[in-house]
Amino acid sequence: MTTASTRDLGLAELAAAITQGSTTSVAATTDALDRIEASGGSLNAFRIVRRERALAEAAEADRRVAAGERLPLLGVPIAIKDDTDIVGEPTAFGCGGSFPAKTEDAEVVRRLRAAGAVIVGKTNTCEIGQWPFTDAAAFGYTRNPWSAGHTPGGSSGGSAAAVAAGLVPAALGSDGAGSVRIPASWTNLVGIKPQRGRISTWPLPESFHGLTVHGPLARTVADAALLLDVAAGAHPGDRHTPPEVTVSDAVGRDPRRLKIALSLRIPFTATRTALDREIAARVHGVAGVLRRLGHEVTVAELHYGVLLGASFLPRSMAGIRAELAKLTGAQVDSRTRFNATMGLFLGGPALAAARAAEPLLHKRIGRFFDDYDLVLAPTTATPPPAVEAMKGLSVAATDALITAACPYTWPWNVLGWPSVNVPAGFTAAGLPVGAQLMGPACSEPLLVSVAAQLESELRWQRHRPEPWWE
């Protein structure tokens, strides 16, 4: 028997190794925990490490494997973001303070456990998931495995850093304005924002008034699809229950010749934004690969419109206020307090109007898909900023920074439709950047099949960062 390293094996590979007996869950989980703890002072990906409990769960998984039980993730160590409840642990959501341990698992955690996964810890996220950075006074800076001086993105930056560094083979994040896709793009990962309701947000009927969904981060499309399928499913209390789909089956499936719109247009913003030339070149490179694969890729700008932007802010700010209110005694940045106050003013008629506008937005943006099957766009407008770029900025300067870096992802959160980040290569400085495939409602299988095609050509999973954090 050999010890399988979580740095070397992907999610499906490690699950197979445990099932086949070439390693054990205890060995794999110990390896993951050792790597997590060794990197804690440098990479800083985790808020909570569950060594004792995870090893007990791994030992139980080994007993189940020995007894002949077979489950998709039996004994495999994974991580979840610290906005998701796990019994016996607090959910700080990036905030400072002391919070009570949760008495029940979130529905998505229950499903991960039902698939046999061993949850080794909870990953860092910025305060209430507001920014595409992962830092806070409560835990410091989470750093990018590709460059210690740069952010891995956010708000699922801890999960992205953990996977990119090989601490775990896959992790769960959440995406309310790009918070899975942005860190995936800046760490050379696949990140899937699924259809709203695909993965339950229970104990919330919906999260951030429908903006936020859970989503997987992994090094390959197949691993991201596997984690999505395992995590997917509804709770009776969910507000949104889309038709069921299976996405793993789409990996390797011919999606047929598609009409794909290449759209570099930046959605409406109130501050100055521009697309970095290197990112534009990398996205055009992805378009070229799609053409070689036989797809028809046409430059066709998607006009998002002002209404889409106007419907985002009330839902986002009201969501921040509601989440902060649940964290009694939370110690947070003044910018978080400001946004929560904004949520008070925007949480009434403006929020109701934002929700009422969604059917109109579905109809208007949906017409674009009468002519095209998918949209290809940049995931971010810039490469990853410096790790301390947000430090000490005013509210207005912070908004300008994050809007300039990440103006592309939020519209699909308003619509609730699926999108997948695929690695698009590296800048001249060696920093990862990404492109996103965006589809209409419930198009995850099509998105995954195209992403898998790209992976077979680009082979991004072969590129790994040098482990400076060890």
Coordinates of C-alpha atoms in Angstrom, one line a residue:
M1 CA 0.0 0.0 0.0
T2 CA 1.2 3.5 -0.9
T3 CA 0.4 6.9 0.6
A4 CA -1.5 8.9 -2.0
S5 CA -0.6 12.6 -1.8
T6 CA -3.5 15.1 -2.0
R7 CA -1.0 17.3 -3.9
D8 CA -0.7 14.7 -6.8
L9 CA -4.2 13.1 -7.1
G10 CA -7.5 14.7 -8.1
L11 CA -10.8 14.1 -6.5
A12 CA -11.9 11.0 -8.6
E13 CA -8.3 9.6 -8.6
L14 CA -8.1 9.8 -4.8
A15 CA -11.6 8.3 -4.4
A16 CA -10.5 5.4 -6.7
A17 CA -7.3 4.9 -4.8
I18 CA -9.1 4.6 -1.5
T19 CA -11.7 2.2 -2.9
Q20 CA -9.1 0.0 -4.6
G21 CA -7.0 -0.2 -1.5
S22 CA -3.9 1.5 -2.8
T23 CA -4.2 4.0 0.0
T24 CA -6.5 4.6 3.0
S25 CA -8.7 7.5 4.0
V26 CA -6.6 7.9 7.2
A27 CA -3.4 8.2 5.1
A28 CA -4.9 10.6 2.6
T29 CA -6.6 12.7 5.3
T30 CA -3.5 12.8 7.4
D31 CA -1.5 14.0 4.4
A32 CA -4.0 16.7 3.7
L33 CA -4.1 17.9 7.3
D34 CA -0.3 17.9 7.5
R35 CA -0.1 20.0 4.4
I36 CA -2.8 22.4 5.6
E37 CA -1.1 22.9 9.0
A38 CA 2.4 23.3 7.4
S39 CA 1.0 26.1 5.1
G40 CA -1.1 27.8 7.7
G41 CA 1.4 30.6 8.5
S42 CA 2.2 31.3 4.8
L43 CA -0.7 30.4 2.5
N44 CA -3.3 30.9 5.2
A45 CA -6.1 29.1 3.4
F46 CA -8.1 27.7 6.4
R47 CA -10.0 29.3 9.2
I48 CA -10.8 26.0 10.9
V49 CA -8.8 22.7 10.7
R50 CA -10.8 19.7 12.0
R51 CA -7.8 17.3 12.6
E52 CA -9.3 15.2 15.4
R53 CA -12.8 15.0 13.9
A54 CA -11.6 14.5 10.4
L55 CA -9.3 11.6 11.3
A56 CA -12.1 9.9 13.2
E57 CA -14.3 10.3 10.1
A58 CA -11.5 8.9 8.0
A59 CA -11.1 5.9 10.2
E60 CA -14.8 5.2 9.9
A61 CA -14.6 5.6 6.2
D62 CA -11.8 3.0 6.0
R63 CA -14.0 0.6 8.0
R64 CA -16.8 1.1 5.5
V65 CA -14.5 0.6 2.6
A66 CA -13.3 -2.7 4.1
A67 CA -16.9 -3.8 4.6
G68 CA -17.5 -3.4 0.9
E69 CA -19.4 -0.1 0.9
R70 CA -19.0 2.1 -2.2
L71 CA -19.8 5.8 -2.4
P72 CA -18.6 8.5 -4.8
L73 CA -16.3 10.2 -2.3
L74 CA -15.9 7.6 0.4
G75 CA -13.0 8.7 2.6
V76 CA -11.8 11.6 0.4
P77 CA -10.7 14.8 2.2
I78 CA -12.3 18.0 0.9
A79 CA -12.8 21.5 2.3
I80 CA -15.8 23.8 2.6
K81 CA -15.9 27.6 2.7
D82 CA -16.6 29.3 6.1
D83 CA -20.0 30.6 5.1
T84 CA -21.4 27.0 5.3
D85 CA -22.6 25.3 8.5
I86 CA -21.0 22.2 9.7
V87 CA -22.1 20.7 13.0
G88 CA -19.7 21.3 15.9
E89 CA -18.0 24.3 14.2
P90 CA -18.8 28.0 14.2
T91 CA -19.6 29.8 10.9
A92 CA -17.7 33.2 11.1
F93 CA -18.1 34.2 7.4
G94 CA -14.8 36.0 7.5
C95 CA -15.7 38.1 10.6
G96 CA -13.9 38.5 13.9
G97 CA -15.5 37.4 17.1
S98 CA -16.5 34.3 19.0
F99 CA -19.6 32.5 17.6
P100 CA -21.4 29.4 18.8
A101 CA -20.9 26.0 17.2
K102 CA -23.6 25.0 14.8
T103 CA -25.9 22.2 15.9
E104 CA -26.8 21.0 12.3
D105 CA -25.0 20.6 9.0
A106 CA -26.1 22.7 6.1
E107 CA -27.9 20.6 3.5
V108 CA -25.0 20.7 1.1
V109 CA -22.7 19.3 3.9
R110 CA -25.2 16.6 4.6
R111 CA -25.0 15.6 1.0
L112 CA -21.2 15.6 1.0
R113 CA -21.2 13.4 4.0
A114 CA -23.8 11.1 2.4
A115 CA -21.3 10.7 -0.5
G116 CA -18.6 9.7 2.0
A117 CA -16.5 12.9 2.0
V118 CA -14.3 13.7 4.9
I119 CA -14.4 17.5 5.6
V120 CA -10.9 18.5 6.8
G121 CA -11.7 22.2 7.5
K122 CA -13.4 25.5 6.7
T123 CA -11.6 27.8 4.3
N124 CA -11.1 31.6 4.7
T125 CA -13.3 34.1 3.1
C126 CA -13.6 37.9 3.3
E127 CA -16.1 39.5 5.6
I128 CA -19.6 38.4 4.4
G129 CA -18.1 37.4 1.1
Q130 CA -18.2 41.0 -0.3
W131 CA -15.0 41.4 -2.2
P132 CA -12.8 39.5 -4.7
F133 CA -10.0 39.4 -2.1
T134 CA -9.7 37.0 0.8
D135 CA -8.4 39.0 3.8
A136 CA -9.8 40.4 7.1
A137 CA -8.5 41.6 10.4
A138 CA -9.8 38.3 11.9
F139 CA -7.3 36.1 10.0
G140 CA -5.0 38.1 7.9
Y141 CA -4.2 37.6 4.2
T142 CA -4.8 34.4 2.2
R143 CA -2.2 34.3 -0.5
N144 CA -2.1 33.0 -4.1
P145 CA -0.2 29.7 -4.5
W146 CA 1.1 31.1 -7.8
S147 CA 2.5 34.2 -6.2
A148 CA 2.8 35.0 -2.5
G149 CA 2.5 38.7 -3.3
H150 CA -0.9 38.4 -5.0
T151 CA -4.5 37.6 -3.9
P152 CA -6.0 34.3 -4.9
G153 CA -9.3 36.3 -5.3
G154 CA -12.4 36.0 -3.4
S155 CA -14.6 35.5 -1.8
S156 CA -13.9 31.8 -2.1
G157 CA -10.2 32.5 -2.0
G158 CA -9.4 30.1 0.8
S159 CA -11.0 27.2 -1.1
A160 CA -9.2 28.1 -4.3
A161 CA -5.9 28.5 -2.7
A162 CA -6.3 25.1 -0.9
V163 CA -7.1 23.3 -4.2
A164 CA -4.4 25.1 -6.3
A165 CA -1.8 24.3 -3.7
G166 CA -2.8 20.7 -3.6
L167 CA -3.9 20.7 0.1
V168 CA -7.2 19.1 -0.9
P169 CA -8.2 17.7 -4.3
A170 CA -11.4 19.8 -4.5
A171 CA -13.3 22.3 -2.4
L172 CA -16.7 23.9 -2.1
G173 CA -17.1 27.7 -2.5
S174 CA -20.0 30.1 -3.0
D175 CA -20.6 32.6 -5.8
G176 CA -22.8 35.7 -5.3
A177 CA -21.0 38.0 -7.8
G178 CA -18.3 35.7 -9.1
S179 CA -16.9 34.4 -5.9
V180 CA -16.2 30.9 -7.3
R181 CA -15.3 32.0 -10.8
I182 CA -12.9 34.9 -9.9
P183 CA -10.6 32.9 -7.6
A184 CA -10.7 30.0 -10.0
S185 CA -9.5 32.3 -12.8
W186 CA -6.7 33.7 -10.6
T187 CA -5.5 30.2 -9.5
N188 CA -5.7 28.1 -12.7
L189 CA -8.7 26.1 -11.6
V190 CA -12.1 25.1 -12.9
G191 CA -14.9 26.8 -11.0
I192 CA -18.6 26.2 -11.6
K193 CA -21.4 28.6 -10.7
P194 CA -24.4 26.3 -11.1
Q195 CA -28.0 27.2 -11.8
R196 CA -29.7 28.9 -8.8
G197 CA -31.1 26.1 -6.6
R198 CA -29.0 23.4 -8.1
I199 CA -27.2 23.0 -4.8
S200 CA -29.4 23.8 -1.8
T201 CA -28.6 26.8 0.3
W202 CA -30.5 25.4 3.3
P203 CA -30.8 26.5 6.2
L204 CA -31.5 29.5 4.0
P205 CA -34.4 29.1 1.5
E206 CA -32.1 31.3 -0.8
S207 CA -28.9 33.2 -0.1
F208 CA -28.5 36.9 -0.7
H209 CA -31.9 37.2 -2.2
G210 CA -31.1 34.7 -4.9
L211 CA -27.7 36.0 -5.9
T212 CA -25.5 33.4 -4.1
V213 CA -25.1 29.7 -4.9
H214 CA -22.6 27.1 -3.8
G215 CA -20.2 25.8 -6.4
P216 CA -17.2 23.5 -6.8
L217 CA -13.5 24.3 -7.3
A218 CA -11.2 21.7 -8.8
R219 CA -8.2 21.3 -11.0
T220 CA -10.1 19.4 -13.7
V221 CA -13.6 19.6 -15.3
A222 CA -14.3 16.0 -14.4
D223 CA -13.5 16.6 -10.7
A224 CA -15.6 19.8 -10.6
A225 CA -18.5 18.0 -12.2
L226 CA -18.2 15.1 -9.8
L227 CA -18.3 17.4 -6.8
L228 CA -21.3 19.3 -8.3
D229 CA -23.3 16.2 -8.8
V230 CA -22.6 15.0 -5.3
A231 CA -23.5 18.3 -3.7
A232 CA -26.6 18.9 -5.9
G233 CA -30.1 18.4 -4.6
A234 CA -33.0 20.2 -3.0
H235 CA -34.2 20.6 0.5
P236 CA -38.0 20.9 1.0
G237 CA -37.5 24.4 2.3
D238 CA -35.6 25.7 -0.8
R239 CA -37.2 28.6 -2.7
H240 CA -35.6 27.5 -6.0
T241 CA -35.8 23.9 -7.3
P242 CA -34.6 23.6 -11.0
P243 CA -35.1 20.5 -13.0
E244 CA -32.5 17.8 -12.1
V245 CA -29.5 17.4 -14.4
T246 CA -26.4 15.2 -14.1
V247 CA -23.2 17.0 -15.2
S248 CA -20.5 14.3 -14.9
D249 CA -22.1 12.4 -17.8
A250 CA -21.3 15.5 -20.0
V251 CA -17.5 15.2 -19.6
G252 CA -16.3 13.7 -22.8
R253 CA -19.6 14.0 -24.6
D254 CA -19.6 15.7 -28.0
P255 CA -21.6 18.9 -27.5
R256 CA -22.1 19.1 -31.3
R257 CA -21.1 22.2 -33.3
L258 CA -22.1 25.2 -31.3
K259 CA -22.6 28.9 -32.1
I260 CA -20.6 30.7 -29.4
A261 CA -20.6 34.5 -28.9
L262 CA -17.3 36.1 -28.0
S263 CA -18.3 39.1 -25.9
L264 CA -15.6 41.4 -24.3
R265 CA -18.1 44.1 -23.5
I266 CA -17.9 45.1 -19.8
P267 CA -21.4 45.3 -18.1
F268 CA -22.6 48.6 -16.9
T269 CA -20.5 50.0 -14.0
A270 CA -20.5 53.3 -12.2
T271 CA -16.7 53.5 -12.3
R272 CA -14.0 53.4 -14.9
T273 CA -13.2 49.9 -16.2
A274 CA -11.0 48.5 -19.0
L275 CA -10.0 45.0 -20.1
D276 CA -6.4 44.2 -19.6
R277 CA -4.7 43.5 -23.0
E278 CA -3.1 40.2 -21.8
I279 CA -6.4 38.9 -20.6
A280 CA -8.1 39.9 -23.9
A281 CA -5.4 38.0 -25.8
R282 CA -5.8 34.9 -23.6
V283 CA -9.6 34.9 -24.1
H284 CA -9.1 35.3 -27.9
G285 CA -6.8 32.3 -27.6
V286 CA -9.6 30.3 -26.0
A287 CA -11.9 31.3 -28.8
G288 CA -9.3 30.1 -31.3
V289 CA -9.2 26.7 -29.6
L290 CA -13.0 26.5 -29.8
R291 CA -12.8 27.2 -33.5
R292 CA -10.3 24.4 -34.0
L293 CA -12.7 22.1 -32.1
G294 CA -15.3 22.9 -34.8
H295 CA -17.4 25.5 -33.1
E296 CA -18.5 28.7 -34.8
V297 CA -17.2 31.6 -32.6
T298 CA -18.4 35.1 -33.5
V299 CA -17.6 38.4 -31.9
A300 CA -21.1 39.4 -30.8
E301 CA -21.4 41.8 -27.8
L302 CA -24.0 41.0 -25.2
H303 CA -25.7 44.2 -24.1
Y304 CA -26.4 43.8 -20.4
G305 CA -28.2 47.1 -19.8
V306 CA -28.5 49.4 -16.8
L307 CA -31.5 47.5 -15.3
L308 CA -29.4 44.4 -14.7
G309 CA -26.9 46.5 -12.7
A310 CA -29.6 48.3 -10.8
S311 CA -31.2 45.0 -9.7
F312 CA -27.9 43.7 -8.3
L313 CA -27.1 46.3 -5.6
P314 CA -30.3 46.1 -3.5
R315 CA -30.0 42.3 -3.3
S316 CA -26.3 42.4 -2.5
M317 CA -26.5 45.1 0.2
A318 CA -29.6 43.7 1.8
G319 CA -27.9 40.3 1.9
I320 CA -24.9 41.7 3.6
R321 CA -27.1 43.3 6.2
A322 CA -29.0 40.1 6.9
E323 CA -25.9 38.0 7.2
L324 CA -24.1 40.4 9.5
A325 CA -27.2 40.6 11.7
K326 CA -26.9 36.9 12.4
L327 CA -23.4 37.2 13.7
T328 CA -23.9 38.7 17.2
G329 CA -20.9 40.7 18.3
A330 CA -19.1 40.4 15.0
Q331 CA -16.0 42.5 14.7
V332 CA -15.8 43.9 11.1
D333 CA -14.2 46.5 8.9
S334 CA -15.9 49.9 8.6
R335 CA -16.6 49.2 5.0
T336 CA -18.7 46.2 6.0
R337 CA -20.7 48.3 8.4
F338 CA -21.2 50.9 5.6
N339 CA -22.5 48.2 3.2
A340 CA -24.8 46.8 5.9
T341 CA -26.2 50.3 6.4
M342 CA -26.8 50.6 2.7
G343 CA -28.7 47.3 2.9
L344 CA -31.1 49.0 5.3
F345 CA -32.0 51.7 2.8
L346 CA -32.1 49.4 -0.2
G347 CA -33.9 46.6 1.5
G348 CA -37.4 47.9 1.0
P349 CA -39.1 49.0 -2.2
A350 CA -35.7 48.9 -4.1
L351 CA -35.3 45.3 -3.2
A352 CA -38.8 44.4 -4.2
A353 CA -38.3 46.2 -7.5
A354 CA -35.1 44.3 -8.1
R355 CA -36.8 41.0 -7.6
A356 CA -39.7 42.0 -9.8
A357 CA -37.4 42.9 -12.6
E358 CA -35.9 39.4 -12.9
P359 CA -38.5 37.9 -15.3
L360 CA -38.0 40.8 -17.7
L361 CA -34.2 40.4 -17.5
H362 CA -34.6 36.7 -18.2
K363 CA -36.7 37.5 -21.3
R364 CA -34.4 40.2 -22.6
I365 CA -31.0 38.4 -22.1
G366 CA -32.6 35.1 -23.0
R367 CA -33.3 36.5 -26.5
F368 CA -29.6 36.5 -27.1
F369 CA -29.6 32.7 -26.8
D370 CA -32.1 32.5 -29.7
D371 CA -29.0 33.1 -31.9
Y372 CA -26.2 31.7 -29.8
D373 CA -25.7 28.5 -27.7
L374 CA -23.2 30.0 -25.3
V375 CA -21.2 33.1 -24.5
L376 CA -17.5 33.3 -24.0
A377 CA -16.3 36.2 -22.0
P378 CA -13.4 37.2 -19.7
T379 CA -13.8 36.1 -16.1
T380 CA -12.0 39.2 -14.8
A381 CA -10.7 42.4 -16.4
T382 CA -7.3 42.3 -14.7
P383 CA -4.8 39.7 -13.4
P384 CA -4.8 39.1 -9.6
P385 CA -4.1 42.3 -7.7
A386 CA -1.5 42.6 -5.0
V387 CA -2.5 40.8 -1.8
E388 CA -2.7 44.0 0.2
A389 CA -4.4 46.1 -2.5
M390 CA -7.5 46.7 -0.5
K391 CA -5.7 47.7 2.7
G392 CA -6.8 51.1 4.1
L393 CA -8.9 52.1 1.2
S394 CA -12.1 54.2 1.6
V395 CA -15.5 52.7 0.6
A396 CA -15.4 54.6 -2.7
A397 CA -11.8 53.6 -3.5
T398 CA -12.6 49.9 -2.6
D399 CA -15.6 49.9 -4.9
A400 CA -13.5 51.4 -7.7
L401 CA -10.8 48.8 -7.2
I402 CA -13.0 45.7 -7.1
T403 CA -15.2 47.0 -10.0
A404 CA -12.1 47.6 -12.2
A405 CA -10.8 44.1 -11.5
C406 CA -14.0 42.1 -11.6
P407 CA -16.8 43.7 -13.7
Y408 CA -17.7 40.6 -15.7
T409 CA -19.2 37.9 -13.4
W410 CA -22.1 39.4 -11.4
P411 CA -24.8 39.6 -14.2
W412 CA -25.2 35.8 -14.2
N413 CA -25.8 35.9 -10.4
V414 CA -28.7 38.3 -11.0
L415 CA -30.1 36.0 -13.7
G416 CA -29.4 32.8 -11.7
W417 CA -28.0 31.0 -14.7
P418 CA -24.9 28.8 -14.8
S419 CA -21.4 29.8 -15.8
V420 CA -18.0 28.0 -15.7
N421 CA -14.5 29.5 -15.4
V422 CA -11.9 27.7 -17.4
P423 CA -8.1 28.5 -17.1
A424 CA -7.1 30.6 -20.1
G425 CA -3.3 30.7 -19.5
F426 CA -0.8 33.0 -17.8
T427 CA 0.3 36.6 -18.1
A428 CA 3.9 37.4 -18.9
A429 CA 4.5 37.7 -15.1
G430 CA 3.3 34.1 -14.6
L431 CA -0.1 34.9 -13.1
P432 CA -3.1 32.8 -14.0
V433 CA -6.1 34.3 -15.8
G434 CA -9.4 32.8 -16.9
A435 CA -12.3 32.9 -19.3
Q436 CA -15.9 32.1 -18.5
L437 CA -18.5 30.1 -20.5
M438 CA -22.0 31.4 -19.8
G439 CA -25.2 29.7 -20.7
P440 CA -29.0 30.0 -20.3
A441 CA -31.0 28.4 -17.6
C442 CA -30.0 24.8 -16.6
S443 CA -27.3 24.6 -19.2
E444 CA -24.6 23.1 -16.9
P445 CA -24.2 19.9 -19.0
L446 CA -23.5 21.8 -22.2
L447 CA -21.1 24.1 -20.4
V448 CA -19.3 21.2 -18.8
S449 CA -19.0 19.3 -22.1
V450 CA -17.4 22.4 -23.8
A451 CA -15.1 23.0 -20.8
A452 CA -13.9 19.4 -21.0
Q453 CA -13.2 19.9 -24.7
L454 CA -11.1 22.9 -23.9
E455 CA -9.3 21.0 -21.1
S456 CA -8.4 18.2 -23.6
E457 CA -6.6 20.8 -25.7
L458 CA -5.2 23.2 -23.2
R459 CA -4.3 20.7 -20.5
W460 CA -4.2 23.3 -17.8
Q461 CA -4.1 20.7 -15.0
R462 CA -0.5 19.9 -15.9
H463 CA 0.5 23.4 -14.7
R464 CA 1.1 23.5 -11.0
P465 CA 2.6 26.3 -8.8
E466 CA 6.0 25.8 -7.0
P467 CA 5.2 25.0 -3.4
W468 CA 6.7 28.1 -1.7
W469 CA 4.3 27.7 1.2
E470 CA 5.8 24.4 2.5

